[in-house]
mmCIF file of C-alpha atoms in Angstrom:
data_model
loop_
_atom_site.group_PDB
_atom_site.id
_atom_site.type_symbol
_atom_site.label_atom_id
_atom_site.label_comp_id
_atom_site.label_asym_id
_atom_site.label_seq_id
_atom_site.Cartn_x
_atom_site.Cartn_y
_atom_site.Cartn_z
ATOM 1 C CA UNK A 1 0.000 0.000 0.000
ATOM 2 C CA UNK A 2 3.001 2.264 -0.216
ATOM 3 C CA UNK A 3 3.253 5.013 -2.833
ATOM 4 C CA UNK A 4 6.428 3.228 -3.881
ATOM 5 C CA UNK A 5 4.381 0.121 -4.467
ATOM 6 C CA UNK A 6 4.278 0.517 -8.232
ATOM 7 C CA UNK A 7 7.952 -0.382 -8.269
ATOM 8 C CA UNK A 8 7.099 -3.906 -7.113
ATOM 9 C CA UNK A 9 6.462 -5.895 -10.252
ATOM 10 C CA UNK A 10 3.138 -5.036 -11.926
ATOM 11 C CA UNK A 11 0.859 -4.956 -8.890
ATOM 12 C CA UNK A 12 -1.571 -2.117 -8.290
ATOM 13 C CA UNK A 13 -1.361 -0.640 -4.804
ATOM 14 C CA UNK A 14 -3.736 1.507 -2.775
ATOM 15 C CA UNK A 15 -2.436 4.060 -0.283
ATOM 16 C CA UNK A 16 -4.031 4.058 3.170
ATOM 17 C CA UNK A 17 -3.809 7.831 3.683
ATOM 18 C CA UNK A 18 -5.424 8.483 0.297
ATOM 19 C CA UNK A 19 -8.268 6.091 1.134
ATOM 20 C CA UNK A 20 -8.914 7.775 4.485
ATOM 21 C CA UNK A 21 -9.002 11.255 2.944
ATOM 22 C CA UNK A 22 -11.206 10.330 -0.012
ATOM 23 C CA UNK A 23 -13.706 8.376 2.056
ATOM 24 C CA UNK A 24 -13.625 10.586 5.126
ATOM 25 C CA UNK A 25 -12.985 7.595 7.389
ATOM 26 C CA UNK A 26 -12.155 7.895 11.068
ATOM 27 C CA UNK A 27 -9.271 5.721 12.289
ATOM 28 C CA UNK A 28 -11.731 3.064 13.510
ATOM 29 C CA UNK A 29 -13.660 3.116 10.229
ATOM 30 C CA UNK A 30 -10.407 2.800 8.322
ATOM 31 C CA UNK A 31 -9.363 -0.248 10.364
ATOM 32 C CA UNK A 32 -12.686 -1.976 9.557
ATOM 33 C CA UNK A 33 -12.339 -1.011 5.897
ATOM 34 C CA UNK A 34 -8.877 -2.548 5.683
ATOM 35 C CA UNK A 35 -10.044 -5.787 7.244
ATOM 36 C CA UNK A 36 -13.184 -6.054 5.108
ATOM 37 C CA UNK A 37 -11.394 -4.992 1.914
ATOM 38 C CA UNK A 38 -8.659 -7.597 2.178
ATOM 39 C CA UNK A 39 -10.824 -10.463 3.361
ATOM 40 C CA UNK A 40 -13.878 -9.750 1.218
ATOM 41 C CA UNK A 41 -12.928 -12.719 -0.931
ATOM 42 C CA UNK A 42 -10.772 -15.217 0.919
ATOM 43 C CA UNK A 43 -9.750 -16.830 -2.376
ATOM 44 C CA UNK A 44 -7.972 -13.665 -3.569
ATOM 45 C CA UNK A 45 -4.215 -13.424 -3.307
ATOM 46 C CA UNK A 46 -2.753 -10.089 -2.287
ATOM 47 C CA UNK A 47 0.501 -8.327 -1.531
ATOM 48 C CA UNK A 48 0.767 -6.024 1.462
ATOM 49 C CA UNK A 49 3.336 -3.222 1.689
ATOM 50 C CA UNK A 50 3.569 -1.859 5.251
ATOM 51 C CA UNK A 51 6.462 0.544 4.698
ATOM 52 C CA UNK A 52 4.651 3.872 5.004
ATOM 53 C CA UNK A 53 1.779 5.330 6.946
ATOM 54 C CA UNK A 54 1.339 5.890 10.667
ATOM 55 C CA UNK A 55 2.497 3.007 12.827
ATOM 56 C CA UNK A 56 -0.928 1.884 13.941
ATOM 57 C CA UNK A 57 -2.017 1.352 10.338
ATOM 58 C CA UNK A 58 0.418 -1.410 9.435
ATOM 59 C CA UNK A 59 0.213 -2.880 12.922
ATOM 60 C CA UNK A 60 -3.584 -3.116 12.820
ATOM 61 C CA UNK A 61 -3.675 -4.715 9.386
ATOM 62 C CA UNK A 62 -0.756 -6.999 10.192
ATOM 63 C CA UNK A 63 -2.582 -8.154 13.326
ATOM 64 C CA UNK A 64 -5.719 -8.770 11.276
ATOM 65 C CA UNK A 65 -3.764 -11.078 9.012
ATOM 66 C CA UNK A 66 -2.192 -12.922 11.932
ATOM 67 C CA UNK A 67 -5.585 -13.524 13.509
ATOM 68 C CA UNK A 68 -7.390 -14.506 10.330
ATOM 69 C CA UNK A 69 -7.769 -18.116 9.208
ATOM 70 C CA UNK A 70 -8.514 -17.118 5.627
ATOM 71 C CA UNK A 71 -5.602 -14.934 4.579
ATOM 72 C CA UNK A 72 -3.614 -15.818 1.512
ATOM 73 C CA UNK A 73 -0.873 -13.197 1.081
ATOM 74 C CA UNK A 74 1.714 -13.713 -1.626
ATOM 75 C CA UNK A 75 4.076 -11.340 0.177
ATOM 76 C CA UNK A 76 4.241 -8.716 2.919
ATOM 77 C CA UNK A 77 6.812 -6.122 1.935
ATOM 78 C CA UNK A 78 8.700 -3.610 4.002
ATOM 79 C CA UNK A 79 10.979 -1.165 2.163
ATOM 80 C CA UNK A 80 14.245 -0.854 4.051
ATOM 81 C CA UNK A 81 16.468 2.081 3.126
ATOM 82 C CA UNK A 82 20.028 1.201 2.170
ATOM 83 C CA UNK A 83 21.571 4.721 2.193
ATOM 84 C CA UNK A 84 21.646 7.665 4.568
ATOM 85 C CA UNK A 85 19.482 9.886 2.363
ATOM 86 C CA UNK A 86 16.752 7.271 2.027
ATOM 87 C CA UNK A 87 17.006 7.380 -1.741
ATOM 88 C CA UNK A 88 17.753 3.710 -2.153
ATOM 89 C CA UNK A 89 15.915 0.844 -0.570
ATOM 90 C CA UNK A 90 15.271 -2.836 -0.857
ATOM 91 C CA UNK A 91 12.078 -4.717 -0.179
ATOM 92 C CA UNK A 92 12.112 -7.267 2.640
ATOM 93 C CA UNK A 93 9.386 -9.929 2.570
ATOM 94 C CA UNK A 94 7.918 -10.328 6.056
ATOM 95 C CA UNK A 95 5.680 -13.242 5.125
ATOM 96 C CA UNK A 96 8.000 -15.565 7.044
ATOM 97 C CA UNK A 97 7.082 -13.567 10.154
ATOM 98 C CA UNK A 98 3.491 -14.741 9.838
ATOM 99 C CA UNK A 99 4.584 -18.351 9.554
ATOM 100 C CA UNK A 100 6.836 -17.980 12.592
ATOM 101 C CA UNK A 101 3.971 -16.406 14.514
ATOM 102 C CA UNK A 102 1.647 -19.227 13.487
ATOM 103 C CA UNK A 103 4.268 -21.751 14.549
ATOM 104 C CA UNK A 104 4.290 -20.184 18.022
ATOM 105 C CA UNK A 105 0.472 -20.211 18.122
ATOM 106 C CA UNK A 106 0.439 -23.858 17.009
ATOM 107 C CA UNK A 107 2.893 -24.990 19.699
ATOM 108 C CA UNK A 108 1.439 -22.939 22.539
ATOM 109 C CA UNK A 109 -2.136 -23.986 21.750
ATOM 110 C CA UNK A 110 -1.184 -27.657 21.944
ATOM 111 C CA UNK A 111 0.706 -27.112 25.198
ATOM 112 C CA UNK A 112 -2.348 -25.432 26.740
ATOM 113 C CA UNK A 113 -5.157 -27.551 25.307
ATOM 114 C CA UNK A 114 -3.795 -30.734 23.723
ATOM 115 C CA UNK A 115 -5.281 -29.620 20.393
ATOM 116 C CA UNK A 116 -4.356 -27.296 17.531
ATOM 117 C CA UNK A 117 -6.061 -24.383 15.716
ATOM 118 C CA UNK A 118 -6.815 -24.266 12.012
ATOM 119 C CA UNK A 119 -4.605 -22.203 9.702
ATOM 120 C CA UNK A 120 -5.508 -20.748 6.329
ATOM 121 C CA UNK A 121 -2.028 -21.102 4.899
ATOM 122 C CA UNK A 122 1.200 -22.760 6.016
ATOM 123 C CA UNK A 123 4.722 -22.983 4.678
ATOM 124 C CA UNK A 124 7.254 -25.802 4.455
ATOM 125 C CA UNK A 125 8.375 -25.592 8.087
ATOM 126 C CA UNK A 126 4.793 -25.453 9.375
ATOM 127 C CA UNK A 127 3.876 -28.342 7.097
ATOM 128 C CA UNK A 128 6.494 -30.484 8.810
ATOM 129 C CA UNK A 129 4.878 -30.091 12.216
ATOM 130 C CA UNK A 130 1.253 -29.015 11.809
ATOM 131 C CA UNK A 131 -0.367 -32.180 10.340
ATOM 132 C CA UNK A 132 1.348 -34.483 12.824
ATOM 133 C CA UNK A 133 0.548 -32.345 15.857
ATOM 134 C CA UNK A 134 -3.045 -32.129 14.624
ATOM 135 C CA UNK A 135 -3.110 -35.934 14.263
ATOM 136 C CA UNK A 136 -1.817 -36.339 17.819
ATOM 137 C CA UNK A 137 -4.494 -33.960 19.118
ATOM 138 C CA UNK A 138 -7.181 -35.999 17.357
ATOM 139 C CA UNK A 139 -5.789 -39.242 18.779
ATOM 140 C CA UNK A 140 -5.885 -37.824 22.292
ATOM 141 C CA UNK A 141 -9.448 -36.569 21.878
ATOM 142 C CA UNK A 142 -10.517 -40.027 20.652
ATOM 143 C CA UNK A 143 -8.593 -41.897 23.396
ATOM 144 C CA UNK A 144 -6.311 -43.601 20.854
ATOM 145 C CA UNK A 145 -3.382 -43.700 23.232
ATOM 146 C CA UNK A 146 -1.277 -46.380 21.497
ATOM 147 C CA UNK A 147 -1.122 -44.488 18.201
ATOM 148 C CA UNK A 148 -0.599 -41.281 20.204
ATOM 149 C CA UNK A 149 2.604 -42.754 21.638
ATOM 150 C CA UNK A 150 3.959 -43.382 18.133
ATOM 151 C CA UNK A 151 2.905 -39.908 16.982
ATOM 152 C CA UNK A 152 4.678 -38.280 19.927
ATOM 153 C CA UNK A 153 7.904 -40.114 19.101
ATOM 154 C CA UNK A 154 7.702 -38.944 15.481
ATOM 155 C CA UNK A 155 7.008 -35.310 16.424
ATOM 156 C CA UNK A 156 10.045 -35.245 18.721
ATOM 157 C CA UNK A 157 12.217 -35.922 15.661
ATOM 158 C CA UNK A 158 10.489 -33.150 13.700
ATOM 159 C CA UNK A 159 11.164 -30.660 16.488
ATOM 160 C CA UNK A 160 14.846 -31.613 16.503
ATOM 161 C CA UNK A 161 14.980 -30.816 12.774
ATOM 162 C CA UNK A 162 13.489 -27.336 13.353
ATOM 163 C CA UNK A 163 15.584 -26.200 16.310
ATOM 164 C CA UNK A 164 18.529 -24.776 14.358
ATOM 165 C CA UNK A 165 16.348 -22.543 12.185
ATOM 166 C CA UNK A 166 14.060 -21.372 14.992
ATOM 167 C CA UNK A 167 16.451 -20.854 17.882
ATOM 168 C CA UNK A 168 14.189 -18.141 19.291
ATOM 169 C CA UNK A 169 11.572 -20.853 19.874
ATOM 170 C CA UNK A 170 13.802 -22.933 22.155
ATOM 171 C CA UNK A 171 11.568 -22.353 25.182
ATOM 172 C CA UNK A 172 8.427 -23.290 23.236
ATOM 173 C CA UNK A 173 10.082 -26.354 21.735
ATOM 174 C CA UNK A 174 11.301 -27.446 25.168
ATOM 175 C CA UNK A 175 7.810 -27.192 26.678
ATOM 176 C CA UNK A 176 6.312 -29.108 23.769
ATOM 177 C CA UNK A 177 9.034 -31.751 23.967
ATOM 178 C CA UNK A 178 8.298 -32.175 27.672
ATOM 179 C CA UNK A 179 4.665 -32.938 26.787
ATOM 180 C CA UNK A 180 5.706 -35.335 24.036
ATOM 181 C CA UNK A 181 8.146 -37.218 26.263
ATOM 182 C CA UNK A 182 5.396 -37.594 28.848
ATOM 183 C CA UNK A 183 3.589 -39.595 26.163
ATOM 184 C CA UNK A 184 6.412 -41.350 24.303
ATOM 185 C CA UNK A 185 8.070 -42.574 27.535
ATOM 186 C CA UNK A 186 5.027 -44.788 28.157
ATOM 187 C CA UNK A 187 5.769 -47.070 25.204
ATOM 188 C CA UNK A 188 6.927 -50.109 27.200
ATOM 189 C CA UNK A 189 4.909 -49.555 30.388
ATOM 190 C CA UNK A 190 2.091 -51.737 31.664
ATOM 191 C CA UNK A 191 -1.259 -50.896 30.121
ATOM 192 C CA UNK A 192 -2.811 -49.546 33.311
ATOM 193 C CA UNK A 193 0.217 -47.298 33.875
ATOM 194 C CA UNK A 194 -0.076 -45.980 30.310
ATOM 195 C CA UNK A 195 -3.752 -45.257 30.860
ATOM 196 C CA UNK A 196 -3.319 -43.529 34.211
ATOM 197 C CA UNK A 197 -0.593 -41.288 32.785
ATOM 198 C CA UNK A 198 -2.832 -40.409 29.838
ATOM 199 C CA UNK A 199 -5.533 -39.545 32.346
ATOM 200 C CA UNK A 200 -3.070 -37.199 34.030
ATOM 201 C CA UNK A 201 -2.044 -35.716 30.664
ATOM 202 C CA UNK A 202 -5.687 -35.074 29.697
ATOM 203 C CA UNK A 203 -6.358 -33.484 33.080
ATOM 204 C CA UNK A 204 -3.346 -31.185 32.646
ATOM 205 C CA UNK A 205 -5.031 -29.942 29.436
ATOM 206 C CA UNK A 206 -8.334 -29.517 31.329
ATOM 207 C CA UNK A 207 -9.949 -32.298 29.272
ATOM 208 C CA UNK A 208 -12.101 -33.680 32.073
ATOM 209 C CA UNK A 209 -14.160 -36.161 30.035
ATOM 210 C CA UNK A 210 -11.067 -37.736 28.482
ATOM 211 C CA UNK A 211 -9.289 -37.776 31.838
ATOM 212 C CA UNK A 212 -12.161 -39.617 33.495
ATOM 213 C CA UNK A 213 -12.474 -42.084 30.627
ATOM 214 C CA UNK A 214 -8.755 -42.870 30.734
ATOM 215 C CA UNK A 215 -8.960 -43.266 34.517
ATOM 216 C CA UNK A 216 -11.842 -45.731 34.320
ATOM 217 C CA UNK A 217 -9.975 -47.749 31.693
ATOM 218 C CA UNK A 218 -6.834 -47.640 33.860
ATOM 219 C CA UNK A 219 -8.677 -49.080 36.865
ATOM 220 C CA UNK A 220 -10.292 -51.811 34.755
ATOM 221 C CA UNK A 221 -6.956 -52.672 33.114
ATOM 222 C CA UNK A 222 -5.391 -52.916 36.569
ATOM 223 C CA UNK A 223 -8.195 -55.174 37.847
ATOM 224 C CA UNK A 224 -7.974 -57.324 34.727
ATOM 225 C CA UNK A 225 -4.184 -57.697 34.911
ATOM 226 C CA UNK A 226 -4.160 -58.618 38.589
ATOM 227 C CA UNK A 227 -6.986 -61.115 38.125
ATOM 228 C CA UNK A 228 -5.043 -62.796 35.322
ATOM 229 C CA UNK A 229 -1.904 -62.973 37.457
ATOM 230 C CA UNK A 230 -3.725 -64.476 40.434
ATOM 231 C CA UNK A 231 -6.136 -66.745 38.566
ATOM 232 C CA UNK A 232 -4.548 -67.424 35.162
ATOM 233 C CA UNK A 233 -7.085 -70.080 34.202
ATOM 234 C CA UNK A 234 -10.191 -68.266 35.397
ATOM 235 C CA UNK A 235 -11.999 -65.246 34.082
ATOM 236 C CA UNK A 236 -13.896 -63.797 36.997
ATOM 237 C CA UNK A 237 -17.332 -62.524 36.071
ATOM 238 C CA UNK A 238 -17.259 -63.448 32.375
ATOM 239 C CA UNK A 239 -18.447 -67.045 32.320
ATOM 240 C CA UNK A 240 -21.513 -66.219 30.244
ATOM 241 C CA UNK A 241 -19.395 -64.681 27.480
ATOM 242 C CA UNK A 242 -17.800 -68.012 26.538
ATOM 243 C CA UNK A 243 -14.417 -66.278 26.495
ATOM 244 C CA UNK A 244 -11.373 -68.166 27.646
ATOM 245 C CA UNK A 245 -7.924 -66.852 28.382
ATOM 246 C CA UNK A 246 -6.745 -67.951 24.945
ATOM 247 C CA UNK A 247 -9.332 -65.815 23.143
ATOM 248 C CA UNK A 248 -7.845 -62.468 24.182
ATOM 249 C CA UNK A 249 -7.012 -61.711 20.582
ATOM 250 C CA UNK A 250 -8.845 -58.491 19.791
ATOM 251 C CA UNK A 251 -9.601 -55.249 21.537
ATOM 252 C CA UNK A 252 -13.259 -56.283 21.374
ATOM 253 C CA UNK A 253 -12.501 -59.407 23.429
ATOM 254 C CA UNK A 254 -10.723 -57.308 26.046
ATOM 255 C CA UNK A 255 -13.561 -54.761 26.057
ATOM 256 C CA UNK A 256 -16.108 -57.520 26.718
ATOM 257 C CA UNK A 257 -14.015 -58.988 29.518
ATOM 258 C CA UNK A 258 -13.478 -55.651 31.254
ATOM 259 C CA UNK A 259 -17.099 -54.606 30.847
ATOM 260 C CA UNK A 260 -18.074 -57.886 32.499
ATOM 261 C CA UNK A 261 -15.573 -57.297 35.312
ATOM 262 C CA UNK A 262 -16.986 -53.794 35.863
ATOM 263 C CA UNK A 263 -20.535 -55.132 35.903
ATOM 264 C CA UNK A 264 -19.541 -57.971 38.230
ATOM 265 C CA UNK A 265 -17.611 -55.907 40.716
ATOM 266 C CA UNK A 266 -19.841 -52.821 40.744
ATOM 267 C CA UNK A 267 -23.400 -53.751 40.028
ATOM 268 C CA UNK A 268 -23.992 -57.343 41.104
ATOM 269 C CA UNK A 269 -25.410 -57.755 44.581
ATOM 270 C CA UNK A 270 -23.447 -60.965 45.056
ATOM 271 C CA UNK A 271 -19.869 -61.058 43.837
ATOM 272 C CA UNK A 272 -16.996 -63.348 44.622
ATOM 273 C CA UNK A 273 -15.532 -61.029 47.230
ATOM 274 C CA UNK A 274 -13.051 -63.618 48.401
ATOM 275 C CA UNK A 275 -11.266 -63.689 45.049
ATOM 276 C CA UNK A 276 -11.148 -59.928 44.771
ATOM 277 C CA UNK A 277 -10.120 -59.504 48.398
ATOM 278 C CA UNK A 278 -7.264 -61.964 47.952
ATOM 279 C CA UNK A 279 -5.810 -59.769 45.230
ATOM 280 C CA UNK A 280 -6.495 -56.223 46.303
ATOM 281 C CA UNK A 281 -6.670 -56.517 50.073
ATOM 282 C CA UNK A 282 -7.491 -53.293 51.887
ATOM 283 C CA UNK A 283 -7.424 -51.366 48.611
ATOM 284 C CA UNK A 284 -10.504 -53.186 47.323
ATOM 285 C CA UNK A 285 -13.085 -50.937 48.984
ATOM 286 C CA UNK A 286 -11.392 -47.731 47.845
ATOM 287 C CA UNK A 287 -11.042 -49.113 44.311
ATOM 288 C CA UNK A 288 -14.748 -49.952 44.209
ATOM 289 C CA UNK A 289 -15.838 -46.598 45.613
ATOM 290 C CA UNK A 290 -13.642 -44.626 43.233
ATOM 291 C CA UNK A 291 -14.579 -46.696 40.199
ATOM 292 C CA UNK A 292 -18.293 -46.384 40.934
ATOM 293 C CA UNK A 293 -18.118 -42.623 41.557
ATOM 294 C CA UNK A 294 -16.017 -41.953 38.470
ATOM 295 C CA UNK A 295 -18.230 -44.137 36.267
ATOM 296 C CA UNK A 296 -21.383 -42.313 37.406
ATOM 297 C CA UNK A 297 -19.853 -38.854 36.963
ATOM 298 C CA UNK A 298 -18.372 -39.768 33.580
ATOM 299 C CA UNK A 299 -21.802 -40.881 32.388
ATOM 300 C CA UNK A 300 -23.343 -37.670 33.707
ATOM 301 C CA UNK A 301 -21.026 -35.320 31.849
ATOM 302 C CA UNK A 302 -21.174 -37.376 28.657
ATOM 303 C CA UNK A 303 -24.740 -36.139 28.088
ATOM 304 C CA UNK A 304 -25.766 -32.592 27.100
ATOM 305 C CA UNK A 305 -27.127 -30.360 29.854
ATOM 306 C CA UNK A 306 -26.103 -32.835 32.530
ATOM 307 C CA UNK A 307 -26.827 -32.100 36.153
ATOM 308 C CA UNK A 308 -23.612 -30.822 37.695
ATOM 309 C CA UNK A 309 -22.700 -33.285 40.424
ATOM 310 C CA UNK A 310 -19.673 -31.425 41.707
ATOM 311 C CA UNK A 311 -17.296 -32.497 38.939
ATOM 312 C CA UNK A 312 -14.152 -30.390 38.835
ATOM 313 C CA UNK A 313 -10.524 -30.653 37.833
ATOM 314 C CA UNK A 314 -9.525 -30.860 41.497
ATOM 315 C CA UNK A 315 -11.890 -33.799 42.069
ATOM 316 C CA UNK A 316 -10.551 -35.693 39.045
ATOM 317 C CA UNK A 317 -7.030 -34.937 40.247
ATOM 318 C CA UNK A 318 -7.899 -36.498 43.617
ATOM 319 C CA UNK A 319 -9.246 -39.645 41.925
ATOM 320 C CA UNK A 320 -6.073 -39.973 39.850
ATOM 321 C CA UNK A 321 -3.822 -39.357 42.841
ATOM 322 C CA UNK A 322 -5.690 -41.888 44.991
ATOM 323 C CA UNK A 323 -5.369 -44.554 42.293
ATOM 324 C CA UNK A 324 -1.668 -43.858 41.799
ATOM 325 C CA UNK A 325 -1.064 -44.253 45.525
ATOM 326 C CA UNK A 326 -2.722 -47.660 45.429
ATOM 327 C CA UNK A 327 -0.909 -49.108 42.434
ATOM 328 C CA UNK A 328 2.368 -47.261 41.797
#
């Protein structure tokens, strides 16, 4: 939008000061005009020259671009003078600044929420990280923790490849890597330990539903594993399913077994307390109470407009901490 803009290839440029004078815009009206004018058709490409004009003009329009999901700039030019008399200059393309800013937004959003925002346009460096971090966020939201572990390991390698170019993002990369290692380090752990740590990870991102689901699965995995260790030839509570130990071949088999265990231990009036007591001892009552409470609250918040039964991050944290004290 600089008056020197006609020197950049063949593009036609509009000057902000001229627009304000001809239209009689106030500063606020001008800011809205700039935003609406550029983003009137999100399919249009454009070049932005922010060399001249009062400082708040380029800053406001630059911020609009940073915050928009639909921008598609070919370049953002700033004319830097190369002599003392300001007679010679060269154009610097600041488009990379947008990509760097988006990279920061991408990383920080995942650190805070476990998910990623959408971007209208990315570059090569963003393309290395964005789709994989988005995939990891989707896996976490869908409780696909095994594939999430593999994704975290892959993203760690991507971050290592970006560190030299983006040294100013060291702090952001380090925080993201800490999150990723929290996931990838679980690769060879017992299933119930993996699940309880994913519950903790989800809670850290304030994802209460996912945290509670992971916690329930962690408790059931723990019960299942200990029952197998104590009674290797018996499947407590699943006789009617016609499932033997040798048929644990699919995730569906395991789901049926653990659903039967949950039904047996929580909802049957008569259960084989002796078998359970022999395994879990004094922890049995606390396990049952916590599992029942968590299962009820998880079901409550899984439905729209649920009745708030005192569910909070601090309560879920207490459930996770109590379980860890019992089993770790």
